[in-house]
PDB file of C-alpha atoms in Angstrom:
ATOM      1  CA  MET W 266     -23.427 -36.383 -31.043  1.00 56.00           C
ATOM      2  CA  PRO W 267     -23.721 -39.055 -28.326  1.00 60.00           C
ATOM      3  CA  ILE W 268     -20.362 -39.509 -26.577  1.00 58.00           C
ATOM      4  CA  PRO W 269     -19.343 -43.115 -25.753  1.00 64.00           C
ATOM      5  CA  MET W 270     -18.346 -43.427 -22.098  1.00 68.00           C
ATOM      6  CA  GLU W 271     -14.722 -44.244 -22.942  1.00 66.00           C
ATOM      7  CA  TRP W 272     -14.466 -41.109 -25.108  1.00 72.00           C
ATOM      8  CA  ASP W 273     -16.055 -38.765 -22.585  1.00 88.00           C
ATOM      9  CA  LEU W 274     -13.824 -35.709 -22.042  1.00 95.00           C
ATOM     10  CA  SER W 275     -15.702 -34.383 -19.020  1.00 93.00           C
ATOM     11  CA  GLY W 276     -13.215 -32.878 -16.592  1.00 93.00           C
ATOM     12  CA  LYS W 277     -10.416 -32.947 -19.183  1.00 97.00           C
ATOM     13  CA  CYS W 278      -8.341 -29.821 -19.849  1.00 98.00           C
ATOM     14  CA  ILE W 279      -7.256 -29.416 -23.471  1.00 98.00           C
ATOM     15  CA  VAL W 280      -4.992 -26.917 -25.214  1.00 98.00           C
ATOM     16  CA  LEU W 281      -5.817 -26.275 -28.887  1.00 98.00           C
ATOM     17  CA  THR W 282      -3.283 -24.433 -31.052  1.00 98.00           C
ATOM     18  CA  THR W 283      -4.666 -22.777 -34.157  1.00 95.00           C
ATOM     19  CA  GLY W 284      -3.520 -21.561 -37.549  1.00 90.00           C
ATOM     20  CA  SER W 285      -5.044 -19.728 -40.458  1.00 86.00           C
ATOM     21  CA  ARG W 286      -7.312 -22.283 -42.107  1.00 86.00           C
ATOM     22  CA  GLY W 287     -10.371 -21.742 -39.905  1.00 87.00           C
ATOM     23  CA  TRP W 288     -10.806 -25.200 -38.404  1.00 94.00           C
ATOM     24  CA  ALA W 289     -10.415 -24.100 -34.784  1.00 95.00           C
ATOM     25  CA  PRO W 290     -14.087 -23.262 -34.067  1.00 96.00           C
ATOM     26  CA  ILE W 291     -15.195 -26.665 -35.366  1.00 96.00           C
ATOM     27  CA  LEU W 292     -12.568 -28.621 -33.441  1.00 97.00           C
ATOM     28  CA  ALA W 293     -13.077 -26.565 -30.278  1.00 97.00           C
ATOM     29  CA  GLU W 294     -16.846 -27.059 -30.402  1.00 96.00           C
ATOM     30  CA  GLY W 295     -16.441 -30.813 -30.799  1.00 95.00           C
ATOM     31  CA  LEU W 296     -14.080 -31.067 -27.831  1.00 97.00           C
ATOM     32  CA  ALA W 297     -16.348 -28.885 -25.699  1.00 97.00           C
ATOM     33  CA  GLU W 298     -19.383 -30.962 -26.666  1.00 95.00           C
ATOM     34  CA  ALA W 299     -17.473 -34.019 -25.455  1.00 94.00           C
ATOM     35  CA  GLY W 300     -17.003 -32.257 -22.109  1.00 95.00           C
ATOM     36  CA  ALA W 301     -13.576 -30.594 -22.219  1.00 97.00           C
ATOM     37  CA  ASP W 302     -12.451 -27.210 -20.931  1.00 97.00           C
ATOM     38  CA  LEU W 303     -10.151 -25.428 -23.386  1.00 98.00           C
ATOM     39  CA  ALA W 304      -7.309 -22.986 -23.767  1.00 98.00           C
ATOM     40  CA  ILE W 305      -7.099 -21.845 -27.393  1.00 98.00           C
ATOM     41  CA  ILE W 306      -3.837 -20.379 -28.666  1.00 98.00           C
ATOM     42  CA  GLY W 307      -2.986 -18.692 -31.952  1.00 96.00           C
ATOM     43  CA  HIS W 308      -2.014 -15.563 -33.856  1.00 95.00           C
ATOM     44  CA  ARG W 309      -5.340 -14.671 -35.515  1.00 94.00           C
ATOM     45  CA  PRO W 310      -7.772 -12.838 -33.190  1.00 95.00           C
ATOM     46  CA  GLU W 311     -10.822 -13.624 -35.319  1.00 95.00           C
ATOM     47  CA  VAL W 312     -10.087 -17.367 -35.191  1.00 95.00           C
ATOM     48  CA  LEU W 313      -9.586 -17.276 -31.407  1.00 96.00           C
ATOM     49  CA  SER W 314     -12.819 -15.339 -30.916  1.00 96.00           C
ATOM     50  CA  ALA W 315     -14.889 -17.693 -33.076  1.00 96.00           C
ATOM     51  CA  ALA W 316     -13.428 -20.765 -31.355  1.00 96.00           C
ATOM     52  CA  ALA W 317     -14.141 -19.376 -27.870  1.00 97.00           C
ATOM     53  CA  GLU W 318     -17.724 -18.582 -28.865  1.00 96.00           C
ATOM     54  CA  ALA W 319     -18.187 -22.162 -30.059  1.00 95.00           C
ATOM     55  CA  VAL W 320     -16.996 -23.509 -26.690  1.00 96.00           C
ATOM     56  CA  GLN W 321     -19.182 -21.156 -24.651  1.00 94.00           C
ATOM     57  CA  LYS W 322     -22.321 -22.710 -26.163  1.00 93.00           C
ATOM     58  CA  TYR W 323     -21.580 -25.775 -24.020  1.00 94.00           C
ATOM     59  CA  GLU W 324     -20.832 -23.735 -20.881  1.00 92.00           C
ATOM     60  CA  ARG W 325     -17.293 -25.043 -20.661  1.00 96.00           C
ATOM     61  CA  ARG W 326     -14.369 -23.021 -19.317  1.00 97.00           C
ATOM     62  CA  VAL W 327     -12.376 -21.378 -22.097  1.00 98.00           C
ATOM     63  CA  VAL W 328      -9.553 -18.875 -22.472  1.00 98.00           C
ATOM     64  CA  THR W 329      -7.963 -17.467 -25.624  1.00 98.00           C
ATOM     65  CA  ILE W 330      -4.239 -16.717 -25.640  1.00 98.00           C
ATOM     66  CA  PRO W 331      -2.766 -14.671 -28.514  1.00 97.00           C
ATOM     67  CA  ALA W 332       0.725 -15.911 -29.403  1.00 97.00           C
ATOM     68  CA  ASP W 333       3.099 -16.284 -32.328  1.00 96.00           C
ATOM     69  CA  LEU W 334       3.860 -19.958 -31.783  1.00 97.00           C
ATOM     70  CA  LYS W 335       6.732 -20.144 -34.247  1.00 96.00           C
ATOM     71  CA  GLU W 336       8.746 -18.215 -31.647  1.00 96.00           C
ATOM     72  CA  ARG W 337       9.865 -20.514 -28.827  1.00 96.00           C
ATOM     73  CA  ASN W 338       9.492 -17.951 -26.031  1.00 97.00           C
ATOM     74  CA  GLU W 339       5.956 -17.171 -27.229  1.00 97.00           C
ATOM     75  CA  ALA W 340       5.041 -20.866 -27.280  1.00 97.00           C
ATOM     76  CA  GLN W 341       6.444 -21.335 -23.772  1.00 97.00           C
ATOM     77  CA  ARG W 342       4.563 -18.324 -22.438  1.00 98.00           C
ATOM     78  CA  ALA W 343       1.294 -19.388 -24.053  1.00 98.00           C
ATOM     79  CA  ILE W 344       1.431 -22.966 -22.755  1.00 98.00           C
ATOM     80  CA  GLN W 345       2.317 -21.723 -19.281  1.00 97.00           C
ATOM     81  CA  GLU W 346      -0.664 -19.339 -19.362  1.00 98.00           C
ATOM     82  CA  ALA W 347      -2.868 -22.232 -20.459  1.00 98.00           C
ATOM     83  CA  VAL W 348      -1.689 -24.354 -17.526  1.00 97.00           C
ATOM     84  CA  ALA W 349      -2.292 -21.446 -15.143  1.00 97.00           C
ATOM     85  CA  PHE W 350      -5.885 -21.135 -16.380  1.00 98.00           C
ATOM     86  CA  LEU W 351      -6.761 -24.821 -16.723  1.00 98.00           C
ATOM     87  CA  GLY W 352      -4.733 -26.180 -13.806  1.00 97.00           C
ATOM     88  CA  ARG W 353      -3.273 -29.005 -15.935  1.00 97.00           C
ATOM     89  CA  ILE W 354      -3.047 -30.203 -19.544  1.00 98.00           C
ATOM     90  CA  ASP W 355      -4.679 -33.545 -20.267  1.00 97.00           C
ATOM     91  CA  ALA W 356      -4.303 -33.131 -24.019  1.00 98.00           C
ATOM     92  CA  LEU W 357      -2.620 -30.849 -26.543  1.00 98.00           C
ATOM     93  CA  VAL W 358      -4.111 -30.593 -30.031  1.00 98.00           C
ATOM     94  CA  ASN W 359      -1.773 -28.949 -32.539  1.00 98.00           C
ATOM     95  CA  ASP W 360      -3.298 -27.398 -35.658  1.00 95.00           C
ATOM     96  CA  PRO W 361      -1.256 -24.240 -36.301  1.00 93.00           C
ATOM     97  CA  GLN W 362      -0.584 -25.032 -39.924  1.00 90.00           C
ATOM     98  CA  VAL W 363      -0.632 -22.842 -42.968  1.00 91.00           C
ATOM     99  CA  GLU W 364      -1.190 -24.281 -46.456  1.00 89.00           C
ATOM    100  CA  PHE W 365       1.178 -23.226 -49.223  1.00 91.00           C
ATOM    101  CA  ALA W 366       1.456 -23.931 -52.955  1.00 92.00           C
ATOM    102  CA  LYS W 367       4.061 -22.544 -55.354  1.00 94.00           C
ATOM    103  CA  PRO W 368       6.475 -23.978 -57.954  1.00 96.00           C
ATOM    104  CA  ILE W 369       9.695 -24.828 -56.144  1.00 96.00           C
ATOM    105  CA  LEU W 370      11.886 -22.659 -58.405  1.00 97.00           C
ATOM    106  CA  GLU W 371       9.834 -19.619 -57.367  1.00 97.00           C
ATOM    107  CA  VAL W 372       9.901 -20.277 -53.610  1.00 96.00           C
ATOM    108  CA  THR W 373      11.892 -17.747 -51.589  1.00 97.00           C
ATOM    109  CA  PRO W 374      13.927 -18.441 -48.436  1.00 97.00           C
ATOM    110  CA  GLU W 375      11.479 -16.256 -46.511  1.00 97.00           C
ATOM    111  CA  GLU W 376       8.568 -18.437 -47.642  1.00 97.00           C
ATOM    112  CA  VAL W 377      10.392 -21.612 -46.621  1.00 97.00           C
ATOM    113  CA  ASP W 378      11.042 -20.130 -43.187  1.00 97.00           C
ATOM    114  CA  ALA W 379       7.417 -19.013 -42.865  1.00 96.00           C
ATOM    115  CA  VAL W 380       5.955 -22.420 -43.760  1.00 96.00           C
ATOM    116  CA  PHE W 381       8.327 -24.405 -41.561  1.00 97.00           C
ATOM    117  CA  GLY W 382       7.895 -21.871 -38.778  1.00 96.00           C
ATOM    118  CA  ARG W 383       4.133 -22.301 -38.684  1.00 96.00           C
ATOM    119  CA  ASN W 384       3.898 -25.973 -39.587  1.00 97.00           C
ATOM    120  CA  VAL W 385       6.884 -27.481 -37.795  1.00 97.00           C
ATOM    121  CA  LYS W 386       8.466 -25.139 -35.249  1.00 97.00           C
ATOM    122  CA  SER W 387       5.089 -24.251 -33.714  1.00 97.00           C
ATOM    123  CA  VAL W 388       4.254 -27.918 -33.213  1.00 98.00           C
ATOM    124  CA  LEU W 389       7.686 -28.775 -31.842  1.00 98.00           C
ATOM    125  CA  TYR W 390       7.795 -25.878 -29.366  1.00 98.00           C
ATOM    126  CA  CYS W 391       4.273 -26.525 -28.063  1.00 98.00           C
ATOM    127  CA  CYS W 392       5.022 -30.240 -27.694  1.00 98.00           C
ATOM    128  CA  GLN W 393       8.164 -29.385 -25.728  1.00 97.00           C
ATOM    129  CA  GLU W 394       6.402 -27.151 -23.229  1.00 97.00           C
ATOM    130  CA  ALA W 395       3.173 -29.148 -22.921  1.00 98.00           C
ATOM    131  CA  GLY W 396       5.102 -32.421 -22.723  1.00 97.00           C
ATOM    132  CA  LYS W 397       7.096 -31.062 -19.804  1.00 96.00           C
ATOM    133  CA  ALA W 398       3.865 -30.246 -17.938  1.00 96.00           C
ATOM    134  CA  MET W 399       2.349 -33.625 -18.795  1.00 97.00           C
ATOM    135  CA  MET W 400       5.350 -35.571 -17.515  1.00 96.00           C
ATOM    136  CA  GLU W 401       5.244 -33.632 -14.249  1.00 95.00           C
ATOM    137  CA  GLN W 402       1.582 -34.563 -13.792  1.00 94.00           C
ATOM    138  CA  GLY W 403       2.073 -38.204 -14.824  1.00 94.00           C
ATOM    139  CA  GLY W 404       0.895 -38.350 -18.426  1.00 95.00           C
ATOM    140  CA  GLY W 405      -1.220 -36.855 -21.172  1.00 97.00           C
ATOM    141  CA  ARG W 406      -2.152 -36.956 -24.849  1.00 97.00           C
ATOM    142  CA  ILE W 407      -0.802 -35.022 -27.826  1.00 98.00           C
ATOM    143  CA  VAL W 408      -2.535 -34.989 -31.226  1.00 98.00           C
ATOM    144  CA  ASN W 409      -0.760 -33.339 -34.173  1.00 98.00           C
ATOM    145  CA  LEU W 410      -2.806 -32.568 -37.269  1.00 97.00           C
ATOM    146  CA  SER W 411      -1.047 -33.108 -40.577  1.00 96.00           C
ATOM    147  CA  SER W 412      -1.940 -34.126 -44.126  1.00 92.00           C
ATOM    148  CA  VAL W 413      -1.756 -36.929 -46.649  1.00 88.00           C
ATOM    149  CA  MET W 414       1.015 -34.774 -48.111  1.00 81.00           C
ATOM    150  CA  ALA W 415       3.202 -36.150 -45.312  1.00 90.00           C
ATOM    151  CA  GLU W 416       3.449 -39.337 -47.382  1.00 85.00           C
ATOM    152  CA  ARG W 417       2.361 -38.354 -50.881  1.00 86.00           C
ATOM    153  CA  GLY W 418       3.998 -35.869 -53.215  1.00 84.00           C
ATOM    154  CA  LEU W 419       2.161 -33.112 -55.058  1.00 83.00           C
ATOM    155  CA  SER W 420       3.439 -30.783 -57.758  1.00 87.00           C
ATOM    156  CA  ASN W 421       3.923 -27.165 -56.666  1.00 90.00           C
ATOM    157  CA  GLU W 422       3.637 -28.117 -52.967  1.00 93.00           C
ATOM    158  CA  VAL W 423       7.173 -29.306 -52.215  1.00 96.00           C
ATOM    159  CA  VAL W 424       7.623 -27.055 -49.185  1.00 96.00           C
ATOM    160  CA  TYR W 425       4.218 -27.887 -47.709  1.00 95.00           C
ATOM    161  CA  CYS W 426       4.724 -31.627 -48.289  1.00 95.00           C
ATOM    162  CA  ALA W 427       8.118 -31.497 -46.582  1.00 96.00           C
ATOM    163  CA  SER W 428       6.646 -29.679 -43.583  1.00 97.00           C
ATOM    164  CA  MET W 429       3.871 -32.252 -43.201  1.00 96.00           C
ATOM    165  CA  ALA W 430       6.387 -35.103 -43.382  1.00 97.00           C
ATOM    166  CA  ALA W 431       8.331 -33.385 -40.625  1.00 98.00           C
ATOM    167  CA  VAL W 432       5.209 -33.276 -38.430  1.00 98.00           C
ATOM    168  CA  GLU W 433       4.530 -36.973 -39.024  1.00 97.00           C
ATOM    169  CA  GLN W 434       8.099 -37.911 -38.099  1.00 97.00           C
ATOM    170  CA  LEU W 435       8.029 -35.593 -35.081  1.00 98.00           C
ATOM    171  CA  THR W 436       4.878 -37.401 -33.933  1.00 98.00           C
ATOM    172  CA  ARG W 437       6.435 -40.838 -34.389  1.00 97.00           C
ATOM    173  CA  ALA W 438       9.749 -39.984 -32.706  1.00 98.00           C
ATOM    174  CA  LEU W 439       8.161 -38.170 -29.757  1.00 98.00           C
ATOM    175  CA  ALA W 440       5.880 -41.148 -29.161  1.00 97.00           C
ATOM    176  CA  LEU W 441       8.936 -43.355 -28.788  1.00 97.00           C
ATOM    177  CA  GLU W 442      10.832 -40.903 -26.606  1.00 97.00           C
ATOM    178  CA  TRP W 443       7.958 -40.254 -24.198  1.00 97.00           C
ATOM    179  CA  ALA W 444       6.163 -43.612 -24.189  1.00 94.00           C
ATOM    180  CA  LYS W 445       7.429 -44.622 -20.727  1.00 94.00           C
ATOM    181  CA  SER W 446       6.409 -41.279 -19.254  1.00 94.00           C
ATOM    182  CA  GLY W 447       2.713 -41.805 -19.946  1.00 94.00           C
ATOM    183  CA  VAL W 448       2.569 -39.188 -22.705  1.00 96.00           C
ATOM    184  CA  ALA W 449       1.012 -40.623 -25.888  1.00 97.00           C
ATOM    185  CA  VAL W 450       1.631 -38.776 -29.164  1.00 98.00           C
ATOM    186  CA  ASN W 451      -0.523 -39.400 -32.230  1.00 98.00           C
ATOM    187  CA  GLY W 452      -1.592 -37.602 -35.377  1.00 98.00           C
ATOM    188  CA  ILE W 453      -4.527 -37.137 -37.714  1.00 97.00           C
ATOM    189  CA  GLY W 454      -3.820 -36.693 -41.424  1.00 95.00           C
ATOM    190  CA  THR W 455      -6.404 -35.103 -43.696  1.00 91.00           C
ATOM    191  CA  ALA W 456      -6.720 -34.690 -47.453  1.00 87.00           C
ATOM    192  CA  TRP W 457      -8.835 -32.145 -49.343  1.00 81.00           C
ATOM    193  CA  TYR W 458     -11.239 -30.507 -46.910  1.00 75.00           C
ATOM    194  CA  THR W 459     -13.510 -27.479 -46.885  1.00 74.00           C
ATOM    195  CA  THR W 460     -15.375 -25.595 -44.169  1.00 77.00           C
ATOM    196  CA  GLU W 461     -17.988 -24.503 -46.713  1.00 77.00           C
ATOM    197  CA  GLU W 462     -21.211 -26.382 -47.437  1.00 79.00           C
ATOM    198  CA  ILE W 463     -20.642 -27.012 -51.149  1.00 76.00           C
ATOM    199  CA  PRO W 464     -23.258 -29.068 -53.048  1.00 75.00           C
ATOM    200  CA  LEU W 465     -21.954 -32.511 -53.977  1.00 72.00           C
ATOM    201  CA  GLU W 466     -22.506 -31.993 -57.704  1.00 71.00           C
ATOM    202  CA  GLN W 467     -20.447 -28.812 -57.595  1.00 74.00           C
ATOM    203  CA  GLN W 468     -17.659 -30.533 -55.642  1.00 69.00           C
ATOM    204  CA  GLN W 469     -17.411 -33.266 -58.230  1.00 76.00           C
ATOM    205  CA  GLU W 470     -16.477 -30.754 -60.914  1.00 73.00           C
ATOM    206  CA  ASP W 471     -13.126 -30.308 -59.149  1.00 74.00           C
ATOM    207  CA  PRO W 472     -10.381 -32.541 -60.684  1.00 73.00           C
ATOM    208  CA  LEU W 473      -8.952 -33.164 -57.206  1.00 72.00           C
ATOM    209  CA  VAL W 474     -12.304 -34.473 -55.986  1.00 68.00           C
ATOM    210  CA  ARG W 475     -12.438 -36.904 -58.901  1.00 71.00           C
ATOM    211  CA  TYR W 476      -9.144 -38.324 -57.600  1.00 73.00           C
ATOM    212  CA  LEU W 477     -10.706 -39.163 -54.222  1.00 74.00           C
ATOM    213  CA  PRO W 478     -12.450 -42.548 -53.903  1.00 75.00           C
ATOM    214  CA  SER W 479     -15.147 -40.813 -51.830  1.00 80.00           C
ATOM    215  CA  ARG W 480     -15.778 -38.368 -54.707  1.00 77.00           C
ATOM    216  CA  ARG W 481     -16.288 -35.510 -52.252  1.00 72.00           C
ATOM    217  CA  LEU W 482     -14.396 -33.114 -50.037  1.00 72.00           C
ATOM    218  CA  GLY W 483     -14.074 -33.751 -46.338  1.00 73.00           C
ATOM    219  CA  HIS W 484     -15.249 -31.413 -43.579  1.00 85.00           C
ATOM    220  CA  PRO W 485     -13.317 -30.764 -40.331  1.00 89.00           C
ATOM    221  CA  ARG W 486     -16.261 -32.016 -38.256  1.00 91.00           C
ATOM    222  CA  GLU W 487     -15.536 -35.488 -39.657  1.00 91.00           C
ATOM    223  CA  ILE W 488     -12.318 -35.765 -37.662  1.00 93.00           C
ATOM    224  CA  VAL W 489     -13.922 -34.697 -34.363  1.00 94.00           C
ATOM    225  CA  PRO W 490     -14.925 -38.237 -33.189  1.00 93.00           C
ATOM    226  CA  LEU W 491     -11.382 -39.503 -33.804  1.00 95.00           C
ATOM    227  CA  LEU W 492      -9.909 -36.401 -32.172  1.00 96.00           C
ATOM    228  CA  ALA W 493     -12.060 -36.944 -29.069  1.00 95.00           C
ATOM    229  CA  LEU W 494     -10.933 -40.583 -28.925  1.00 95.00           C
ATOM    230  CA  LEU W 495      -7.240 -39.693 -29.181  1.00 97.00           C
ATOM    231  CA  CYS W 496      -7.644 -37.111 -26.391  1.00 97.00           C
ATOM    232  CA  SER W 497      -9.530 -39.545 -24.159  1.00 94.00           C
ATOM    233  CA  ASP W 498      -8.702 -42.455 -21.886  1.00 89.00           C
ATOM    234  CA  GLY W 499     -10.159 -44.728 -24.562  1.00 88.00           C
ATOM    235  CA  SER W 500      -6.956 -44.436 -26.613  1.00 90.00           C
ATOM    236  CA  SER W 501      -4.653 -45.637 -23.832  1.00 86.00           C
ATOM    237  CA  ASN W 502      -2.847 -48.142 -26.092  1.00 90.00           C
ATOM    238  CA  VAL W 503      -2.593 -45.980 -29.219  1.00 93.00           C
ATOM    239  CA  ASN W 504       0.786 -44.312 -29.664  1.00 96.00           C
ATOM    240  CA  GLY W 505       2.953 -43.024 -32.514  1.00 96.00           C
ATOM    241  CA  GLN W 506       0.218 -43.331 -35.145  1.00 96.00           C
ATOM    242  CA  THR W 507      -0.888 -40.847 -37.782  1.00 97.00           C
ATOM    243  CA  ILE W 508      -4.384 -41.902 -38.759  1.00 95.00           C
ATOM    244  CA  PHE W 509      -5.612 -40.646 -42.126  1.00 93.00           C
ATOM    245  CA  VAL W 510      -9.188 -39.392 -42.511  1.00 90.00           C
ATOM    246  CA  ASP W 511      -8.942 -38.687 -46.191  1.00 78.00           C
ATOM    247  CA  GLY W 512     -11.801 -40.005 -48.279  1.00 78.00           C
ATOM    248  CA  GLY W 513      -9.600 -42.889 -49.374  1.00 74.00           C
ATOM    249  CA  ALA W 514      -6.783 -40.734 -50.821  1.00 77.00           C
ATOM    250  CA  MET W 515      -4.063 -42.892 -49.271  1.00 79.00           C
ATOM    251  CA  THR W 516      -5.424 -46.046 -50.911  1.00 83.00           C
ATOM    252  CA  HIS W 517      -4.144 -44.929 -54.322  1.00 70.00           C
ATOM    253  CA  ALA W 518      -0.850 -46.520 -55.410  1.00 53.00           C
TER     254      ALA W 518
END
């Protein structure tokens, strides 16, 4: 896609944290296409490998760093390794999340810990370490991916909804705390997405799709232009916002 001058990420160094839902290769490719060098961190080797391959197509610098980001010492080590490779962090993109659905009366303490570990602790720990580096260098951008479930409830997804709300509030509060330091913190909230190329007619058989004003599922590539903007100098006056790219899901009362 053509990159507007203000959104150009050439020369920018970006850290992308990854989870289990397979979006990392798409997001990494979009950032590399916009000109960024990347350090990609996560706990799934196949996701790291696919994301690095996507970046290499654009001949950008890339390193993969295996880490269990829900552990603070692992997050610190991984971010420090990223800084050592890249030289600086201009932007941190957090997408370590795991999706989870189960009736609340059946949810175990171990499952609560697992969901909040991946979805909240990972984001918090990476923000801590990357934010420290950004303040030392005079500024930076953080983008936390969340969901419409940060603001909407959904049956059988109480734990996931609570974790997404935590990410949205973390984003808002960090933006306030770090605003004077030159570190901007924003978020992108998504709704029902797929990485598969599903025919529109088949999608519309899904009751959830019928709920969406767009009458279709989203695809991770549809957040890439906004992600590039929030990582770029073009978003210099955007701070503390979670912007929803959701097919109109948030317009429902």
